[in-house]
mmCIF file with all atom_site columns, C-alpha atoms in Angstrom:
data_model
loop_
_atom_site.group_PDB
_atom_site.id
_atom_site.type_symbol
_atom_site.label_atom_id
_atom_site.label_alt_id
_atom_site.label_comp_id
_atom_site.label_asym_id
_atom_site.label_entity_id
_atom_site.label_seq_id
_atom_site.pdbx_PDB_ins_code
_atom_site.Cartn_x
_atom_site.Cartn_y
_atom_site.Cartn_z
_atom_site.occupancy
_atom_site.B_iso_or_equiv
_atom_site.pdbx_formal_charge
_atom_site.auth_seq_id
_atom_site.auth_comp_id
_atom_site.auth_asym_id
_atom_site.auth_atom_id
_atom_site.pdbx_PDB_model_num
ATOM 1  C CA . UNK A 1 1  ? 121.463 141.757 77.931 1.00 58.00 ? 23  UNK A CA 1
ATOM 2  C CA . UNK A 1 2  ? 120.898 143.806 74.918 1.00 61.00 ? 24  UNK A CA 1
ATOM 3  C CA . UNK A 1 3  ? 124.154 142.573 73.065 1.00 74.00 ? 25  UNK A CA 1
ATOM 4  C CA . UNK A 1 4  ? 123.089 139.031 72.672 1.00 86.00 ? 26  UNK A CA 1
ATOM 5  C CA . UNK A 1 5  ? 122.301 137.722 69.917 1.00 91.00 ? 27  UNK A CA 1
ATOM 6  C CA . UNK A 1 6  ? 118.514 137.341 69.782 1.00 91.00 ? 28  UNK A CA 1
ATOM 7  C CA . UNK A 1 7  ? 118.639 140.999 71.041 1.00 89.00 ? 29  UNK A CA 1
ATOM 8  C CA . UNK A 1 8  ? 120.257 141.965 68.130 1.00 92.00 ? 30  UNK A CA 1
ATOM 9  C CA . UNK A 1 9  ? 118.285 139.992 65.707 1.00 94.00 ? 31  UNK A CA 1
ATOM 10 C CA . UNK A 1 10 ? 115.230 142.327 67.053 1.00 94.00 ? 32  UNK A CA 1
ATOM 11 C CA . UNK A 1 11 ? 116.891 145.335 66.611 1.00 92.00 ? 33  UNK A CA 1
ATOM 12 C CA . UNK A 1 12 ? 117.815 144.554 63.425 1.00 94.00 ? 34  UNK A CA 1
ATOM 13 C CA . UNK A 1 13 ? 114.219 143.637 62.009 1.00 96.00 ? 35  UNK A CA 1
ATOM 14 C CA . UNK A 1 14 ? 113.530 140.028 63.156 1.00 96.00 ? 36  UNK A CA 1
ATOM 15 C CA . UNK A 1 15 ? 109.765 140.482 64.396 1.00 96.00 ? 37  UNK A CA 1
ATOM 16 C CA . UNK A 1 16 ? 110.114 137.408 67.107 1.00 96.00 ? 38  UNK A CA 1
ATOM 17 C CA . UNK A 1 17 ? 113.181 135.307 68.252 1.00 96.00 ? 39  UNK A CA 1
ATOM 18 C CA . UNK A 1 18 ? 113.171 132.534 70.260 1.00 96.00 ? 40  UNK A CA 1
ATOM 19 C CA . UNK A 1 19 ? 116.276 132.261 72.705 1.00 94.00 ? 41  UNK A CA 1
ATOM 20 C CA . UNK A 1 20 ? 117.852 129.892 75.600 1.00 94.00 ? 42  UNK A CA 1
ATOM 21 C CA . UNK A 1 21 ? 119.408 130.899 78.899 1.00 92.00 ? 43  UNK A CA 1
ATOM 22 C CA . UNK A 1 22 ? 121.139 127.831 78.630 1.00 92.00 ? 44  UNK A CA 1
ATOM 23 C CA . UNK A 1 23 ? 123.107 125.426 76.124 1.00 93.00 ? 45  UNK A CA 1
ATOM 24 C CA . UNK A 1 24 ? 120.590 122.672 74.676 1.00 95.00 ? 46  UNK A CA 1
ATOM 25 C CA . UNK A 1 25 ? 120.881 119.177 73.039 1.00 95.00 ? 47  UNK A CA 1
ATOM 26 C CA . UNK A 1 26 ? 120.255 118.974 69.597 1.00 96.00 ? 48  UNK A CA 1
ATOM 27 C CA . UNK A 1 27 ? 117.999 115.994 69.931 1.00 95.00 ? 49  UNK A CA 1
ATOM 28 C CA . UNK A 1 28 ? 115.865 117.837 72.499 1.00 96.00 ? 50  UNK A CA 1
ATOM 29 C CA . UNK A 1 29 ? 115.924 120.650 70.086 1.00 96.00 ? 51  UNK A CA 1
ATOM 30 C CA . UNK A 1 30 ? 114.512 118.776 67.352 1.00 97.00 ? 52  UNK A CA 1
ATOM 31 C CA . UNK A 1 31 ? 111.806 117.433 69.436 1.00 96.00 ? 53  UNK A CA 1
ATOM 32 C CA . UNK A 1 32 ? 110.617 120.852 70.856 1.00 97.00 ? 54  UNK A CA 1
ATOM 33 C CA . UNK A 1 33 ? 110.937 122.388 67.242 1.00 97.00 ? 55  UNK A CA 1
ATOM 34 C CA . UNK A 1 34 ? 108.616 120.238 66.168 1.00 97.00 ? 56  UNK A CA 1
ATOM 35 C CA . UNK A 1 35 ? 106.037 120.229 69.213 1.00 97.00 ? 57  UNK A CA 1
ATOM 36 C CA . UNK A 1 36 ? 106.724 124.055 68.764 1.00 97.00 ? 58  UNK A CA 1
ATOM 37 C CA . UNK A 1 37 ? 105.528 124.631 65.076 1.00 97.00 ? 59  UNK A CA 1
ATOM 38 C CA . UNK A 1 38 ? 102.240 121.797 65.502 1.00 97.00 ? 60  UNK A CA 1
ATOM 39 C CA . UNK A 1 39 ? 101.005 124.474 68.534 1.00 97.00 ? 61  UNK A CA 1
ATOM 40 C CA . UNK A 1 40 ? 101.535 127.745 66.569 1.00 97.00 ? 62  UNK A CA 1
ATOM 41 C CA . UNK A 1 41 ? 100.034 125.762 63.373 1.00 97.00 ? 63  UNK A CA 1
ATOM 42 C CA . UNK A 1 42 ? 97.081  125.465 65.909 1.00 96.00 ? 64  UNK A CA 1
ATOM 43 C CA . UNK A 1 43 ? 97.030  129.439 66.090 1.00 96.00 ? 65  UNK A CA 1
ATOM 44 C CA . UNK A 1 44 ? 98.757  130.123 69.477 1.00 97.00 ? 66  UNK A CA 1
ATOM 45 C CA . UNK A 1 45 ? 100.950 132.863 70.008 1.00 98.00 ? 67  UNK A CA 1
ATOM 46 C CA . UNK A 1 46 ? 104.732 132.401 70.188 1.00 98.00 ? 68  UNK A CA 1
ATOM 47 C CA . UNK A 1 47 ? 104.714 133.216 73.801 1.00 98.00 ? 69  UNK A CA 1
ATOM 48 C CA . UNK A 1 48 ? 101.684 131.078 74.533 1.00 98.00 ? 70  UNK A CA 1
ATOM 49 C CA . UNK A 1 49 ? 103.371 128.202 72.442 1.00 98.00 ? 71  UNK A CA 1
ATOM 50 C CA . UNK A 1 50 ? 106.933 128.754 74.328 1.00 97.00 ? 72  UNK A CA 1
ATOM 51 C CA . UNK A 1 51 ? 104.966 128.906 77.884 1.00 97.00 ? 73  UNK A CA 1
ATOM 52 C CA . UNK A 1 52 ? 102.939 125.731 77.302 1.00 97.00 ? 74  UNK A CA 1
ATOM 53 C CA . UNK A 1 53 ? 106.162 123.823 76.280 1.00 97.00 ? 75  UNK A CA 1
ATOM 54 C CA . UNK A 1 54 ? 108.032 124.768 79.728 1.00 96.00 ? 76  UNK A CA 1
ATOM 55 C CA . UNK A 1 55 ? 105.117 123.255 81.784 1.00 95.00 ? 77  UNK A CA 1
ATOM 56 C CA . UNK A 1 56 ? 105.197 120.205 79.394 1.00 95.00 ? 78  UNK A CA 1
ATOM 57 C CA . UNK A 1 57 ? 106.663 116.939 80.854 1.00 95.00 ? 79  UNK A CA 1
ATOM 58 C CA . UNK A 1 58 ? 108.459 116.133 77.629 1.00 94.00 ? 80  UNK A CA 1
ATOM 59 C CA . UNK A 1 59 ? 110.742 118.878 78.757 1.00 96.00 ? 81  UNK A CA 1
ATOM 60 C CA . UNK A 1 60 ? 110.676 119.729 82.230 1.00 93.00 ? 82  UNK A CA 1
ATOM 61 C CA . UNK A 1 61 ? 113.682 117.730 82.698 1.00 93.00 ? 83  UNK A CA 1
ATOM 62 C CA . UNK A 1 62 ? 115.835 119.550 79.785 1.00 94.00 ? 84  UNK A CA 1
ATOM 63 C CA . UNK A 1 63 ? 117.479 122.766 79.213 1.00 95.00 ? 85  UNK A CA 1
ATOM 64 C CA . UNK A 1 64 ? 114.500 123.741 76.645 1.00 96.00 ? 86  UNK A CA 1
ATOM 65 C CA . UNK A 1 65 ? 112.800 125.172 79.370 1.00 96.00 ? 87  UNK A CA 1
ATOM 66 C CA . UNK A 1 66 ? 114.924 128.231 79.583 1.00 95.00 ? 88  UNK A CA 1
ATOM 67 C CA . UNK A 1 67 ? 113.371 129.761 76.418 1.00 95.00 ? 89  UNK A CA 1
ATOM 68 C CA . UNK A 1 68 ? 113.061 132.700 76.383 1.00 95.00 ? 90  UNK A CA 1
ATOM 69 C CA . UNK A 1 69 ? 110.814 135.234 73.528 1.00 97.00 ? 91  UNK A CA 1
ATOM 70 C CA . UNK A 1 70 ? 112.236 138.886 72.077 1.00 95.00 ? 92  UNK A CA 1
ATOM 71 C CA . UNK A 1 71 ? 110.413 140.946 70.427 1.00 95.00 ? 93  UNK A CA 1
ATOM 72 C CA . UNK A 1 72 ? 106.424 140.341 69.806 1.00 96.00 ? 94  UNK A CA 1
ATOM 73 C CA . UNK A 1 73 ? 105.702 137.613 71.906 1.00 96.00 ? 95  UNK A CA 1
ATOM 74 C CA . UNK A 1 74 ? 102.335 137.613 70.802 1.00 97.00 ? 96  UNK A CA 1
ATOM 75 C CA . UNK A 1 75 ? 102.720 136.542 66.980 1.00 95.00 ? 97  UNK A CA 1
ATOM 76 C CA . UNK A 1 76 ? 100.933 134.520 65.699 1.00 95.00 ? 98  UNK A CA 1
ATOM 77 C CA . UNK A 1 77 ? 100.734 132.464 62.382 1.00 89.00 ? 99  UNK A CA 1
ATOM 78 C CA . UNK A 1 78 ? 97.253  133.842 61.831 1.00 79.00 ? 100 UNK A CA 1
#
């Protein structure tokens, strides 16, 4: 809805922001954070990125597939 806080992070300047439908584990976070940056390092858009890591088998068992992009999805470090 358009008062959570990733929402609001758009509205308020924040060009992209990555958010969760549901509550995840820090260690899974720290795994997909890193997975996350080597794939837009590779020049992948954040959407592309966030879409390849919900089909991945490292987390298709974890909350980390309920990511979910605001704003430009298709940023990319390049």
């Amino acid at each position: 809805n358009v008062n959570n806080l990733p929402n609001i992070m758009v509205q308020r300047g924040a060009k992209t922001v990555i958010g969760f439908e549901d509550s995840i584990y820090c260690d899974d976070a720290s795994l997909w954070t890193e997975d996350f940056f080597d794939l837009l390092k590779s020049g992948l858009s954040v959407e592309s990125v966030c879409n390849r890591l919900k089909m991945s088998d490292a987390y298709i068992s974890t909350e980390m597939t309920s990511c979910i992009v605001f704003g430009d999805g298709s940023f990319r470090l390049y």
